Structure formats: C-alpha cells, structure tokens
mmCIF file of C-alpha atoms and ligand atoms in Angstrom:
data_model
loop_
_atom_site.group_PDB
_atom_site.id
_atom_site.type_symbol
_atom_site.label_atom_id
_atom_site.label_comp_id
_atom_site.label_asym_id
_atom_site.label_seq_id
_atom_site.Cartn_x
_atom_site.Cartn_y
_atom_site.Cartn_z
ATOM 1 C CA MET A 1 32.662 -2.508 -52.476
ATOM 2 C CA SER A 2 35.099 -4.185 -50.356
ATOM 3 C CA LEU A 3 38.949 -3.311 -50.419
ATOM 4 C CA LEU A 4 39.651 -7.234 -51.290
ATOM 5 C CA LEU A 5 37.386 -6.966 -54.547
ATOM 6 C CA THR A 6 39.271 -4.025 -55.749
ATOM 7 C CA THR A 7 42.586 -5.598 -56.061
ATOM 8 C CA THR A 8 41.625 -8.151 -58.333
ATOM 9 C CA ASN A 9 38.636 -8.872 -60.706
ATOM 10 C CA LYS A 10 39.123 -12.708 -60.260
ATOM 11 C CA SER A 11 36.267 -14.864 -58.957
ATOM 12 C CA ARG A 12 36.841 -15.822 -55.317
ATOM 13 C CA ILE A 13 38.250 -19.260 -54.323
ATOM 14 C CA PHE A 14 36.986 -20.624 -51.140
ATOM 15 C CA LEU A 15 39.161 -22.674 -48.842
ATOM 16 C CA SER A 16 36.329 -25.463 -48.369
ATOM 17 C CA PRO A 17 32.806 -24.602 -49.610
ATOM 18 C CA PRO A 18 29.880 -27.084 -49.687
ATOM 19 C CA HIS A 19 29.700 -29.551 -52.589
ATOM 20 C CA MET A 20 26.180 -30.780 -52.929
ATOM 21 C CA SER A 21 25.731 -34.104 -54.946
ATOM 22 C CA GLY A 22 22.277 -33.805 -56.087
ATOM 23 C CA LYS A 23 21.438 -36.994 -54.007
ATOM 24 C CA GLU A 24 20.366 -34.936 -50.822
ATOM 25 C CA LEU A 25 16.961 -33.643 -52.658
ATOM 26 C CA LYS A 26 15.198 -37.196 -52.655
ATOM 27 C CA TYR A 27 15.735 -37.264 -49.086
ATOM 28 C CA ILE A 28 14.560 -33.660 -48.206
ATOM 29 C CA LYS A 29 11.719 -34.185 -50.561
ATOM 30 C CA GLY A 30 10.752 -37.357 -48.404
ATOM 31 C CA ALA A 31 10.817 -35.118 -45.314
ATOM 32 C CA PHE A 32 8.371 -32.754 -46.910
ATOM 33 C CA GLU A 33 5.983 -35.273 -48.403
ATOM 34 C CA SER A 34 5.811 -37.148 -45.048
ATOM 35 C CA ASN A 35 5.498 -33.745 -43.153
ATOM 36 C CA TRP A 36 8.819 -34.713 -40.948
ATOM 37 C CA ILE A 37 9.476 -31.254 -40.584
ATOM 38 C CA ALA A 38 11.256 -31.690 -36.926
ATOM 39 C CA PRO A 39 14.581 -32.468 -35.028
ATOM 40 C CA LEU A 40 13.466 -36.117 -35.392
ATOM 41 C CA GLY A 41 11.949 -38.328 -37.978
ATOM 42 C CA PRO A 42 12.981 -41.292 -40.419
ATOM 43 C CA ASN A 43 16.000 -39.128 -41.750
ATOM 44 C CA VAL A 44 17.435 -38.614 -38.587
ATOM 45 C CA ASP A 45 16.950 -42.366 -37.602
ATOM 46 C CA ALA A 46 18.574 -43.496 -40.928
ATOM 47 C CA PHE A 47 21.368 -41.004 -40.954
ATOM 48 C CA GLU A 48 22.473 -42.209 -37.542
ATOM 49 C CA LYS A 49 22.574 -45.647 -38.694
ATOM 50 C CA GLU A 50 24.371 -45.405 -41.857
ATOM 51 C CA ILE A 51 27.197 -43.244 -39.881
ATOM 52 C CA ALA A 52 27.455 -46.058 -37.532
ATOM 53 C CA ASP A 53 27.560 -48.714 -40.168
ATOM 54 C CA TYR A 54 30.096 -46.607 -42.161
ATOM 55 C CA LEU A 55 32.308 -46.674 -39.059
ATOM 56 C CA GLY A 56 31.484 -49.824 -37.529
ATOM 57 C CA VAL A 57 30.525 -48.421 -34.404
ATOM 58 C CA ASN A 58 27.365 -49.571 -32.366
ATOM 59 C CA ASP A 59 25.460 -46.411 -32.052
ATOM 60 C CA ALA A 60 25.384 -42.661 -33.356
ATOM 61 C CA VAL A 61 23.310 -39.771 -32.234
ATOM 62 C CA ALA A 62 22.593 -36.936 -34.926
ATOM 63 C CA VAL A 63 22.932 -33.371 -33.050
ATOM 64 C CA SER A 64 22.880 -29.787 -34.260
ATOM 65 C CA SER A 65 26.685 -29.429 -34.321
ATOM 66 C CA GLY A 66 30.005 -30.812 -33.666
ATOM 67 C CA THR A 67 30.517 -28.681 -30.585
ATOM 68 C CA ALA A 68 27.205 -29.701 -29.401
ATOM 69 C CA ALA A 69 28.398 -33.494 -29.632
ATOM 70 C CA ILE A 70 31.407 -32.723 -27.387
ATOM 71 C CA HIS A 71 29.224 -30.717 -24.991
ATOM 72 C CA LEU A 72 27.411 -34.023 -24.641
ATOM 73 C CA ALA A 73 30.189 -36.276 -24.318
ATOM 74 C CA LEU A 74 31.498 -34.275 -21.499
ATOM 75 C CA SER A 75 28.412 -34.019 -19.718
ATOM 76 C CA LEU A 76 27.829 -37.922 -20.253
ATOM 77 C CA LEU A 77 31.233 -38.394 -18.454
ATOM 78 C CA GLY A 78 30.267 -36.182 -15.748
ATOM 79 C CA VAL A 79 32.794 -33.196 -16.202
ATOM 80 C CA GLU A 80 31.853 -30.511 -13.887
ATOM 81 C CA LYS A 81 33.356 -27.529 -12.249
ATOM 82 C CA GLY A 82 36.675 -28.254 -10.409
ATOM 83 C CA ASP A 83 37.602 -31.045 -13.001
ATOM 84 C CA THR A 84 40.264 -30.521 -15.629
ATOM 85 C CA VAL A 85 40.201 -32.070 -19.202
ATOM 86 C CA PHE A 86 43.026 -32.412 -21.225
ATOM 87 C CA CYS A 87 42.902 -31.358 -24.871
ATOM 88 C CA SER A 88 45.159 -30.695 -28.252
ATOM 89 C CA SER A 89 46.244 -27.534 -28.369
ATOM 90 C CA LEU A 90 46.583 -27.123 -31.982
ATOM 91 C CA THR A 91 42.702 -26.961 -33.043
ATOM 92 C CA PHE A 92 39.687 -25.112 -33.605
ATOM 93 C CA VAL A 93 38.270 -23.302 -30.459
ATOM 94 C CA ALA A 94 35.240 -25.821 -30.555
ATOM 95 C CA SER A 95 37.324 -28.603 -29.270
ATOM 96 C CA ALA A 96 37.693 -26.843 -25.813
ATOM 97 C CA ASN A 97 34.887 -24.348 -25.654
ATOM 98 C CA PRO A 98 32.465 -27.391 -24.283
ATOM 99 C CA ILE A 99 35.163 -27.899 -21.467
ATOM 100 C CA LEU A 100 34.174 -24.260 -20.323
ATOM 101 C CA TYR A 101 30.499 -24.840 -20.628
ATOM 102 C CA GLN A 102 30.838 -27.300 -18.016
ATOM 103 C CA GLY A 103 32.830 -25.110 -15.968
ATOM 104 C CA ALA A 104 35.772 -27.238 -15.917
ATOM 105 C CA GLU A 105 39.389 -26.032 -16.741
ATOM 106 C CA PRO A 106 41.251 -27.332 -20.095
ATOM 107 C CA VAL A 107 44.995 -28.262 -19.812
ATOM 108 C CA PHE A 108 46.480 -27.831 -23.539
ATOM 109 C CA ILE A 109 48.838 -30.773 -25.001
ATOM 110 C CA ASP A 110 51.189 -29.889 -27.649
ATOM 111 C CA SER A 111 51.769 -31.463 -31.080
ATOM 112 C CA GLU A 112 54.286 -33.811 -32.337
ATOM 113 C CA PRO A 113 55.933 -33.459 -35.991
ATOM 114 C CA ASP A 114 54.616 -36.547 -37.417
ATOM 115 C CA THR A 115 51.029 -36.144 -37.606
ATOM 116 C CA TRP A 116 50.951 -32.540 -36.100
ATOM 117 C CA ASN A 117 48.598 -33.968 -33.493
ATOM 118 C CA MET A 118 48.655 -34.693 -29.799
ATOM 119 C CA SER A 119 52.333 -35.506 -28.605
ATOM 120 C CA PRO A 120 52.136 -38.707 -26.758
ATOM 121 C CA GLU A 121 55.451 -37.450 -24.861
ATOM 122 C CA ALA A 122 53.572 -34.462 -23.815
ATOM 123 C CA LEU A 123 50.432 -36.517 -22.855
ATOM 124 C CA GLU A 124 52.470 -38.732 -20.711
ATOM 125 C CA LYS A 125 54.269 -36.105 -18.887
ATOM 126 C CA ALA A 126 50.831 -34.194 -18.086
ATOM 127 C CA LEU A 127 49.296 -37.587 -17.094
ATOM 128 C CA MET A 128 52.405 -38.282 -14.656
ATOM 129 C CA GLU A 129 52.337 -35.090 -13.108
ATOM 130 C CA SER A 130 48.598 -34.807 -12.871
ATOM 131 C CA GLU A 131 48.695 -38.006 -10.778
ATOM 132 C CA LEU A 132 51.221 -36.791 -8.692
ATOM 133 C CA ASP A 133 49.105 -33.746 -7.949
ATOM 134 C CA ARG A 134 46.302 -36.089 -7.393
ATOM 135 C CA ARG A 135 44.371 -34.201 -10.200
ATOM 136 C CA LEU A 136 43.922 -36.751 -13.045
ATOM 137 C CA PRO A 137 41.686 -35.186 -15.659
ATOM 138 C CA LYS A 138 38.155 -36.453 -16.228
ATOM 139 C CA ALA A 139 38.622 -36.781 -19.998
ATOM 140 C CA VAL A 140 41.313 -36.299 -22.866
ATOM 141 C CA ILE A 141 39.985 -34.737 -26.140
ATOM 142 C CA VAL A 142 42.231 -35.638 -28.952
ATOM 143 C CA VAL A 143 41.990 -34.037 -32.271
ATOM 144 C CA ASN A 144 42.544 -35.211 -35.812
ATOM 145 C CA LEU A 145 43.896 -32.258 -37.790
ATOM 146 C CA TYR A 146 42.807 -31.513 -41.293
ATOM 147 C CA GLY A 147 41.965 -35.276 -41.663
ATOM 148 C CA GLN A 148 45.049 -36.830 -40.378
ATOM 149 C CA SER A 149 44.715 -39.275 -37.348
ATOM 150 C CA ALA A 150 46.699 -38.971 -34.246
ATOM 151 C CA LYS A 151 49.123 -41.416 -33.069
ATOM 152 C CA MET A 152 45.972 -43.649 -31.800
ATOM 153 C CA ASP A 153 48.057 -46.832 -30.424
ATOM 154 C CA GLU A 154 50.279 -44.595 -27.967
ATOM 155 C CA ILE A 155 47.384 -42.238 -26.882
ATOM 156 C CA THR A 156 44.801 -44.946 -26.130
ATOM 157 C CA SER A 157 47.486 -46.851 -24.471
ATOM 158 C CA LEU A 158 48.333 -44.036 -22.493
ATOM 159 C CA CYS A 159 44.490 -43.119 -21.640
ATOM 160 C CA ASP A 160 43.915 -46.739 -20.691
ATOM 161 C CA ASP A 161 46.873 -47.019 -18.200
ATOM 162 C CA TYR A 162 45.766 -44.008 -16.400
ATOM 163 C CA GLY A 163 41.965 -45.181 -16.682
ATOM 164 C CA ILE A 164 40.989 -41.786 -18.581
ATOM 165 C CA PRO A 165 38.290 -41.732 -21.134
ATOM 166 C CA LEU A 166 39.016 -40.676 -24.607
ATOM 167 C CA ILE A 167 37.004 -38.486 -26.616
ATOM 168 C CA GLU A 168 37.982 -38.248 -30.334
ATOM 169 C CA ASP A 169 37.255 -34.913 -32.081
ATOM 170 C CA ALA A 170 37.094 -36.374 -35.489
ATOM 171 C CA ALA A 171 35.361 -33.360 -36.786
ATOM 172 C CA GLU A 172 37.731 -32.870 -39.795
ATOM 173 C CA SER A 173 38.589 -36.597 -40.308
ATOM 174 C CA LEU A 174 35.489 -38.235 -41.524
ATOM 175 C CA GLY A 175 36.528 -40.945 -44.146
ATOM 176 C CA SER A 176 39.992 -41.038 -42.600
ATOM 177 C CA THR A 177 41.329 -44.230 -41.335
ATOM 178 C CA TYR A 178 44.206 -45.454 -38.741
ATOM 179 C CA LYS A 179 45.479 -49.057 -39.311
ATOM 180 C CA GLY A 180 42.638 -49.754 -41.394
ATOM 181 C CA LYS A 181 39.950 -48.628 -38.551
ATOM 182 C CA ALA A 182 37.653 -45.608 -39.115
ATOM 183 C CA SER A 183 38.723 -42.387 -37.631
ATOM 184 C CA GLY A 184 36.389 -41.090 -34.684
ATOM 185 C CA SER A 185 35.963 -44.903 -33.580
ATOM 186 C CA PHE A 186 38.737 -44.898 -31.244
ATOM 187 C CA GLY A 187 37.851 -43.193 -28.259
ATOM 188 C CA GLU A 188 35.128 -43.906 -25.698
ATOM 189 C CA MET A 189 33.351 -41.345 -27.662
ATOM 190 C CA GLY A 190 33.922 -39.711 -31.028
ATOM 191 C CA ILE A 191 32.405 -36.716 -32.685
ATOM 192 C CA PHE A 192 31.988 -35.503 -36.099
ATOM 193 C CA SER A 193 30.853 -31.954 -37.605
ATOM 194 C CA PHE A 194 28.950 -31.330 -40.689
ATOM 195 C CA ASN A 195 29.241 -27.592 -40.889
ATOM 196 C CA GLY A 196 29.375 -25.838 -44.055
ATOM 197 C CA ASN A 197 33.149 -26.082 -44.452
ATOM 198 C CA LYS A 198 33.589 -29.996 -43.624
ATOM 199 C CA ILE A 199 34.236 -32.654 -46.066
ATOM 200 C CA ILE A 200 30.505 -33.517 -46.133
ATOM 201 C CA THR A 201 27.911 -30.925 -44.592
ATOM 202 C CA THR A 202 24.410 -30.573 -43.504
ATOM 203 C CA SER A 203 24.614 -26.489 -43.455
ATOM 204 C CA GLY A 204 25.208 -27.213 -39.746
ATOM 205 C CA GLY A 205 25.073 -30.474 -37.705
ATOM 206 C CA GLY A 206 27.094 -33.357 -36.048
ATOM 207 C CA MET A 207 27.181 -36.542 -34.740
ATOM 208 C CA LEU A 208 28.177 -38.134 -31.263
ATOM 209 C CA VAL A 209 29.350 -41.919 -32.031
ATOM 210 C CA SER A 210 30.351 -44.985 -29.487
ATOM 211 C CA ASP A 211 30.022 -48.575 -29.012
ATOM 212 C CA ASN A 212 28.574 -47.630 -25.506
ATOM 213 C CA SER A 213 24.723 -47.800 -26.112
ATOM 214 C CA GLU A 214 23.888 -46.508 -22.756
ATOM 215 C CA TRP A 215 25.785 -43.689 -23.210
ATOM 216 C CA MET A 216 24.026 -42.881 -26.491
ATOM 217 C CA LYS A 217 20.461 -43.601 -24.954
ATOM 218 C CA LYS A 218 21.552 -41.072 -22.302
ATOM 219 C CA ALA A 219 22.626 -38.761 -25.035
ATOM 220 C CA ARG A 220 19.575 -38.652 -26.925
ATOM 221 C CA PHE A 221 17.686 -38.061 -23.672
ATOM 222 C CA LEU A 222 20.061 -35.249 -22.787
ATOM 223 C CA ALA A 223 19.763 -33.708 -26.318
ATOM 224 C CA THR A 224 15.903 -33.569 -26.288
ATOM 225 C CA GLN A 225 15.848 -31.238 -23.234
ATOM 226 C CA ALA A 226 16.218 -34.603 -20.742
ATOM 227 C CA ARG A 227 12.368 -34.970 -20.639
ATOM 228 C CA ASP A 228 11.340 -37.836 -18.446
ATOM 229 C CA PRO A 229 9.059 -40.398 -19.489
ATOM 230 C CA ALA A 230 5.985 -39.276 -18.463
ATOM 231 C CA LEU A 231 2.711 -37.556 -20.422
ATOM 232 C CA HIS A 232 3.171 -34.184 -18.724
ATOM 233 C CA TYR A 233 6.484 -32.384 -19.053
ATOM 234 C CA GLN A 234 8.561 -33.382 -15.880
ATOM 235 C CA HIS A 235 12.307 -32.768 -15.845
ATOM 236 C CA SER A 236 14.706 -34.071 -13.430
ATOM 237 C CA LYS A 237 17.995 -33.372 -15.138
ATOM 238 C CA LEU A 238 19.479 -30.463 -16.931
ATOM 239 C CA GLY A 239 19.000 -31.022 -20.701
ATOM 240 C CA TYR A 240 19.578 -29.257 -23.818
ATOM 241 C CA ASN A 241 18.061 -28.857 -27.264
ATOM 242 C CA TYR A 242 20.691 -30.409 -29.514
ATOM 243 C CA ARG A 243 18.995 -32.429 -31.912
ATOM 244 C CA LEU A 244 19.521 -32.479 -35.754
ATOM 245 C CA SER A 245 16.529 -31.591 -38.050
ATOM 246 C CA ASN A 246 15.056 -34.071 -40.123
ATOM 247 C CA ILE A 247 15.632 -32.143 -43.091
ATOM 248 C CA LEU A 248 19.460 -31.448 -42.548
ATOM 249 C CA ALA A 249 19.614 -35.286 -41.893
ATOM 250 C CA GLY A 250 18.270 -35.714 -45.268
ATOM 251 C CA VAL A 251 21.376 -33.674 -46.558
ATOM 252 C CA GLY A 252 23.650 -35.571 -44.556
ATOM 253 C CA ARG A 253 22.215 -38.917 -46.031
ATOM 254 C CA GLY A 254 22.622 -37.572 -49.687
ATOM 255 C CA GLN A 255 26.260 -36.492 -48.480
ATOM 256 C CA LEU A 256 27.414 -39.518 -47.010
ATOM 257 C CA GLU A 257 26.435 -41.448 -50.362
ATOM 258 C CA VAL A 258 29.400 -39.433 -51.732
ATOM 259 C CA LEU A 259 31.646 -39.313 -48.922
ATOM 260 C CA ASP A 260 34.201 -41.717 -50.609
ATOM 261 C CA GLU A 261 34.343 -39.725 -53.541
ATOM 262 C CA ARG A 262 34.959 -36.586 -51.793
ATOM 263 C CA VAL A 263 37.597 -38.015 -50.036
ATOM 264 C CA GLU A 264 39.372 -39.171 -53.141
ATOM 265 C CA ALA A 265 38.963 -35.751 -54.657
ATOM 266 C CA ARG A 266 40.535 -33.981 -51.794
ATOM 267 C CA ARG A 267 43.515 -36.269 -51.825
ATOM 268 C CA GLN A 268 44.000 -35.804 -55.539
ATOM 269 C CA ILE A 269 44.112 -31.998 -54.783
ATOM 270 C CA PHE A 270 46.792 -32.552 -52.112
ATOM 271 C CA ASN A 271 48.593 -34.472 -54.674
ATOM 272 C CA ARG A 272 48.288 -31.838 -57.174
ATOM 273 C CA TYR A 273 49.665 -29.211 -54.648
ATOM 274 C CA TYR A 274 52.306 -31.652 -53.614
ATOM 275 C CA GLU A 275 53.826 -32.194 -57.351
ATOM 276 C CA GLU A 276 53.812 -28.605 -57.917
ATOM 277 C CA LEU A 277 55.216 -27.245 -54.597
ATOM 278 C CA ALA A 278 56.846 -29.867 -52.506
ATOM 279 C CA HIS A 279 60.344 -29.683 -54.026
ATOM 280 C CA LEU A 280 60.652 -25.731 -53.676
ATOM 281 C CA PRO A 281 63.238 -24.968 -51.034
ATOM 282 C CA GLY A 282 61.895 -24.374 -47.507
ATOM 283 C CA ILE A 283 58.300 -26.229 -48.349
ATOM 284 C CA SER A 284 57.224 -29.044 -46.173
ATOM 285 C CA PHE A 285 53.626 -30.700 -46.467
ATOM 286 C CA MET A 286 51.703 -32.055 -43.857
ATOM 287 C CA PRO A 287 52.891 -35.834 -43.321
ATOM 288 C CA GLU A 288 50.770 -38.684 -43.581
ATOM 289 C CA LEU A 289 51.459 -41.190 -40.923
ATOM 290 C CA MET A 290 52.373 -44.741 -42.032
ATOM 291 C CA ASN A 291 49.549 -47.057 -42.172
ATOM 292 C CA THR A 292 46.925 -44.122 -41.811
ATOM 293 C CA LYS A 293 44.911 -42.608 -44.740
ATOM 294 C CA SER A 294 43.967 -38.914 -44.368
ATOM 295 C CA ASN A 295 40.989 -37.328 -45.824
ATOM 296 C CA ARG A 296 43.054 -34.428 -46.697
ATOM 297 C CA TRP A 297 40.264 -31.997 -45.799
ATOM 298 C CA LEU A 298 42.728 -29.041 -45.966
ATOM 299 C CA THR A 299 45.921 -29.378 -47.746
ATOM 300 C CA ALA A 300 48.440 -27.790 -45.335
ATOM 301 C CA PHE A 301 52.055 -27.035 -45.637
ATOM 302 C CA THR A 302 54.979 -25.238 -43.849
ATOM 303 C CA VAL A 303 57.452 -22.679 -45.090
ATOM 304 C CA ASP A 304 60.926 -22.226 -43.422
ATOM 305 C CA ASP A 305 61.854 -18.602 -44.135
ATOM 306 C CA SER A 306 65.227 -19.214 -43.380
ATOM 307 C CA ILE A 307 65.678 -21.236 -46.332
ATOM 308 C CA SER A 308 62.772 -20.063 -48.843
ATOM 309 C CA GLY A 309 63.480 -16.478 -48.055
ATOM 310 C CA VAL A 310 59.901 -15.799 -48.041
ATOM 311 C CA SER A 311 57.616 -15.978 -44.904
ATOM 312 C CA ALA A 312 54.401 -17.768 -44.591
ATOM 313 C CA LYS A 313 52.611 -14.244 -43.975
ATOM 314 C CA SER A 314 53.829 -12.950 -47.145
ATOM 315 C CA ILE A 315 52.466 -16.021 -49.090
ATOM 316 C CA LEU A 316 49.063 -15.706 -47.158
ATOM 317 C CA LYS A 317 49.001 -12.106 -48.188
ATOM 318 C CA ASN A 318 49.584 -12.653 -51.790
ATOM 319 C CA LEU A 319 47.072 -15.064 -51.755
ATOM 320 C CA THR A 320 44.483 -13.048 -49.995
ATOM 321 C CA GLU A 321 45.297 -10.080 -52.635
ATOM 322 C CA GLU A 322 44.250 -12.362 -55.367
ATOM 323 C CA ASN A 323 40.933 -13.362 -54.038
ATOM 324 C CA ILE A 324 41.981 -16.948 -52.864
ATOM 325 C CA GLU A 325 41.039 -18.107 -49.201
ATOM 326 C CA ALA A 326 44.031 -19.187 -47.456
ATOM 327 C CA ARG A 327 44.561 -19.659 -43.970
ATOM 328 C CA PRO A 328 47.362 -19.919 -41.336
ATOM 329 C CA VAL A 329 47.338 -23.240 -39.560
ATOM 330 C CA TRP A 330 45.187 -22.960 -36.355
ATOM 331 C CA LYS A 331 46.327 -20.778 -34.016
ATOM 332 C CA PRO A 332 47.111 -22.870 -30.588
ATOM 333 C CA LEU A 333 44.439 -22.811 -28.019
ATOM 334 C CA HIS A 334 47.085 -22.108 -25.243
ATOM 335 C CA MET A 335 48.180 -18.889 -27.421
ATOM 336 C CA GLN A 336 44.422 -17.642 -27.368
ATOM 337 C CA PRO A 337 43.437 -14.795 -24.783
ATOM 338 C CA LEU A 338 40.023 -16.876 -24.242
ATOM 339 C CA PHE A 339 42.711 -19.607 -22.325
ATOM 340 C CA GLU A 340 45.056 -17.265 -20.722
ATOM 341 C CA GLY A 341 46.530 -19.016 -17.567
ATOM 342 C CA CYS A 342 45.429 -22.379 -18.716
ATOM 343 C CA ASP A 343 48.316 -25.308 -18.411
ATOM 344 C CA ASN A 344 50.059 -26.427 -21.327
ATOM 345 C CA TYR A 345 52.636 -29.163 -22.183
ATOM 346 C CA PRO A 346 54.862 -28.672 -24.905
ATOM 347 C CA HIS A 347 56.192 -31.706 -26.942
ATOM 348 C CA ARG A 348 59.591 -31.320 -25.276
ATOM 349 C CA GLU A 349 61.133 -28.771 -22.921
ATOM 350 C CA ASN A 350 61.824 -25.764 -25.112
ATOM 351 C CA GLU A 351 60.152 -27.366 -28.076
ATOM 352 C CA ASN A 352 56.602 -26.254 -28.920
ATOM 353 C CA ILE A 353 55.613 -27.865 -32.001
ATOM 354 C CA SER A 354 52.034 -26.324 -32.344
ATOM 355 C CA GLU A 355 53.356 -22.951 -32.108
ATOM 356 C CA SER A 356 55.899 -23.316 -35.019
ATOM 357 C CA LEU A 357 53.625 -24.742 -37.082
ATOM 358 C CA PHE A 358 51.243 -21.716 -36.365
ATOM 359 C CA HIS A 359 53.984 -19.422 -37.444
ATOM 360 C CA GLN A 360 55.017 -21.382 -40.370
ATOM 361 C CA GLY A 361 51.823 -23.089 -41.679
ATOM 362 C CA ILE A 362 49.450 -22.073 -44.390
ATOM 363 C CA CYS A 363 45.904 -24.013 -45.371
ATOM 364 C CA LEU A 364 45.143 -24.082 -48.980
ATOM 365 C CA PRO A 365 41.523 -24.042 -50.721
ATOM 366 C CA SER A 366 41.136 -27.756 -50.809
ATOM 367 C CA GLY A 367 37.349 -27.954 -51.898
ATOM 368 C CA SER A 368 36.144 -31.013 -53.655
ATOM 369 C CA SER A 369 34.581 -29.336 -56.341
ATOM 370 C CA MET A 370 37.751 -27.368 -57.284
ATOM 371 C CA SER A 371 38.522 -27.126 -60.910
ATOM 372 C CA GLU A 372 42.278 -27.386 -62.548
ATOM 373 C CA THR A 373 42.153 -23.609 -63.398
ATOM 374 C CA GLU A 374 41.548 -22.793 -59.725
ATOM 375 C CA LEU A 375 44.247 -25.133 -58.610
ATOM 376 C CA LEU A 376 46.462 -23.345 -61.052
ATOM 377 C CA ARG A 377 45.702 -20.124 -59.655
ATOM 378 C CA VAL A 378 46.623 -20.996 -56.102
ATOM 379 C CA ILE A 379 49.827 -22.924 -57.414
ATOM 380 C CA ASN A 380 50.959 -19.731 -59.191
ATOM 381 C CA SER A 381 50.295 -17.459 -56.545
ATOM 382 C CA VAL A 382 52.668 -19.392 -54.347
ATOM 383 C CA LYS A 383 55.247 -19.821 -56.890
ATOM 384 C CA ASN A 384 55.305 -16.117 -57.587
ATOM 385 C CA THR A 385 55.948 -15.365 -54.034
ATOM 386 C CA LEU A 386 58.625 -17.418 -53.646
ATOM 387 C CA LYS A 387 59.737 -15.903 -57.012
ATOM 388 C CA ILE A 388 59.924 -19.388 -58.895
ATOM 389 C CA LYS A 389 59.260 -18.772 -62.651
ATOM 390 C CA VAL A 390 55.783 -20.300 -63.480
HETATM 391 C C1 LIG B 401 34.265 -27.867 -37.023
HETATM 392 C C2 LIG B 401 35.216 -28.085 -35.988
HETATM 393 C C3 LIG B 401 34.326 -28.298 -34.677
HETATM 394 C C4 LIG B 401 33.033 -27.833 -34.462
HETATM 395 O O1 LIG B 401 31.964 -28.538 -35.382
HETATM 396 P P1 LIG B 401 30.785 -27.486 -35.478
HETATM 397 O O2 LIG B 401 29.866 -28.336 -36.162
HETATM 398 O O3 LIG B 401 31.271 -26.488 -36.200
HETATM 399 O O4 LIG B 401 30.457 -27.050 -33.876
HETATM 400 C C5 LIG B 401 35.260 -29.061 -33.488
HETATM 401 N N1 LIG B 401 36.075 -29.474 -33.657
HETATM 402 C C6 LIG B 401 37.050 -29.196 -34.873
HETATM 403 C C7 LIG B 401 38.544 -29.795 -34.681
HETATM 404 C C8 LIG B 401 36.671 -28.593 -35.840
HETATM 405 O O5 LIG B 401 37.250 -28.364 -37.118
#
C-alpha cells in the first residue's frame, strides 16, 4: 500500500477525471457494426465536421493528440532548424515540445495578470527586438490557460503587424469564448486536446482547426504518412501517423453532445469555490476577462502568504494528505531544465508574472462529475489549512 493511502481512508478526488455521458456508446457501436475499426471512417469525418461547425471554422482535422496537432501546425508553417517560435511560458510542456521536434528554438513569453496568459507587452518587446536582430519568429503559439482566453485583440493585432502566423493552443479552452467568438478560432490555426483530463475526452486525441482549407488538406496528407496519390506506396515528403481512430472519434461525438453542459458544470464548481474561499485573506481567484467566457476547465487561485500566513505549498500538502489531487499552477517552461538557455521575455522589467503564479498558484479538483460532498471536502481542507473555522 502506498504512503499516500495510509494517511487517510477517504476515497480519492481527482483533479479532472473523464466524465462519460452514455451517448458515446451508440457511436462506438456504429463503428463495430460497420467494421470501421481504423484511423479513418464515418465517425472521424462526422467528428471533424461537428467540431468545425461548433467553432464556426471552415475545417478540422482529427488527430491522435493535441501535441500532434501542434506539430502538424508547425510543419505546415515550414518551421525548421534555425527558426525560432514564440510560445507562452506558463503552460504544459506539450505546447512547446513540437518546436523542438522541428529542430527550432522556442522563445518564451511571460503572462500578464488579467488573464494569466501571454503578455501583449512582452510579446511586443520580443517582436521588436527580433526584428532588429533580423530574426523574426516563424510562428507564435498562444495558450488559453485553464479555459481562459488570452488577450486576443492585442495579440492578433501584433502578429498581423509583424506578419507572423498565430497558432492558438486551445487544448484547455474548448467551449470558451472571447467577445462571443469560439476559443481556438482566432489564430491561423487552432488546436484542441481530448486527453483523459480535458473538458471532453476521447481517452486520447486532438484536433487541428483552420479557415484555410488548403492547409487542412495538407494536414490530412501529412498525418497519414504523406502518401502520394499512387496505387503503389509512393512518398516524396516526410509524414506522420497522426490520425484519430474511428472508435475514439465516436467517443468524441458523444462527448461533444454534452460539451455545453460540461462547461456549465465546471463554471458552477468554480462559483462554489469562489463563494466559499474568495473572501479569505490573501486568496485571489484566476480572473475572467471582460467579454470573455472561460470554460473554467480547472479552478485556480493564488495565495499571498504575506497576508494569509500560509503558503500554497502547505495547502497543497494538506490536500494531498487527504487524498485530494490538487496541483501547483504549471511550472513556467522558461524554468524547465529541458529549455535551459532559451530566451524569455518577462511581462515587465523585474516583473515576471508566470513565476509568481507558479509559486503562489493552486489548481483545485474541477471535474464536471464532482459531488457536493467532494467539493466540501476540498473546501474544508483549504479552510483548515488557513485555520479558518469550518
Ligand atoms: C493537454 C495539453 C496539450 C496537449 O494535448 P495532448 O492531447 O495531451 O497531446 C497541449 N497544450 C496544453 C496547454 C494542454 O493542456
């Protein structure tokens, strides 16, 4: 038995477990009955069309992961050795790994405090300096953290000014909007993830979306081993095996039917945490920018220990001891050993927002299937650590 389990006999509360609707089964059954047990088929075609329609974009390509979708996007933009790609620093490593797959170099851009996402100020500075060095990036990857859209007006206008294509990493923000427009539909290309912990899941999977149908055609080609149109197997380009299984696309179709319910459930969970904890000294919840709607994939907050007298670390420790899965906010990529030596642009001189969010931030269990009893267990643990009478 693990040490963790010996400290409590309470059942585990996961950060963001899968939440099936039951509607997935009819699509899986269809795949079995028609024998489309392959990385293509009617569920794949329909899932692509349904996601494109949901977002209001021209086309979508279903792939085996969100990481694969980012890789295809970079490959389509011709990113190669010697190039640089700008990327949000406060994110999961998958946002930047494909830059390395292409042999290119990431440059990390800090967050700003209003959305916790890419700072337009830092981006502008990085673009200005790279233009002076005659080394403008091949692409910018902007992440919508925990469901919250970045400042898209500012970021798209900077990218337009410099003629740099924008890739929107919307892996965490399916179902969110910015000024009424779907998250993931702002860049030249957008990507989504259907990993087991995301707001909807296919167990593993992803989607590349764009209004540019030519690119999406090419993405399908690259994701299918770049097979030239010939009866014999002919290849003139390097390709990948990145397509999504027809069975898993069926899971995705069933999940997509309940996406809006899942968003509302996660927002409700955020509201409960907010009501119970937001007024406590030193606690600040992740903001929601005006005119945006976050899917609140994960509820996140910061603790200022100079006010609360208690650090984020001790809150996390107590949650863990009570068999509750909580996590610090992502460790910024510019602090990761993997990316040592890469350039990074702070929000302002001597003001690194992502670093302080990492030191002070906590993500709470936020699964759409969470019960009130589970919510109270989490809330009471946080309050107990803060020595607030519950
Ligand atoms: C989950 C995630 C990805 C990667 O998606 P996979 O489907 O796991 O490959 C990329 N970026 C962000 C921000 C993510 O949270």
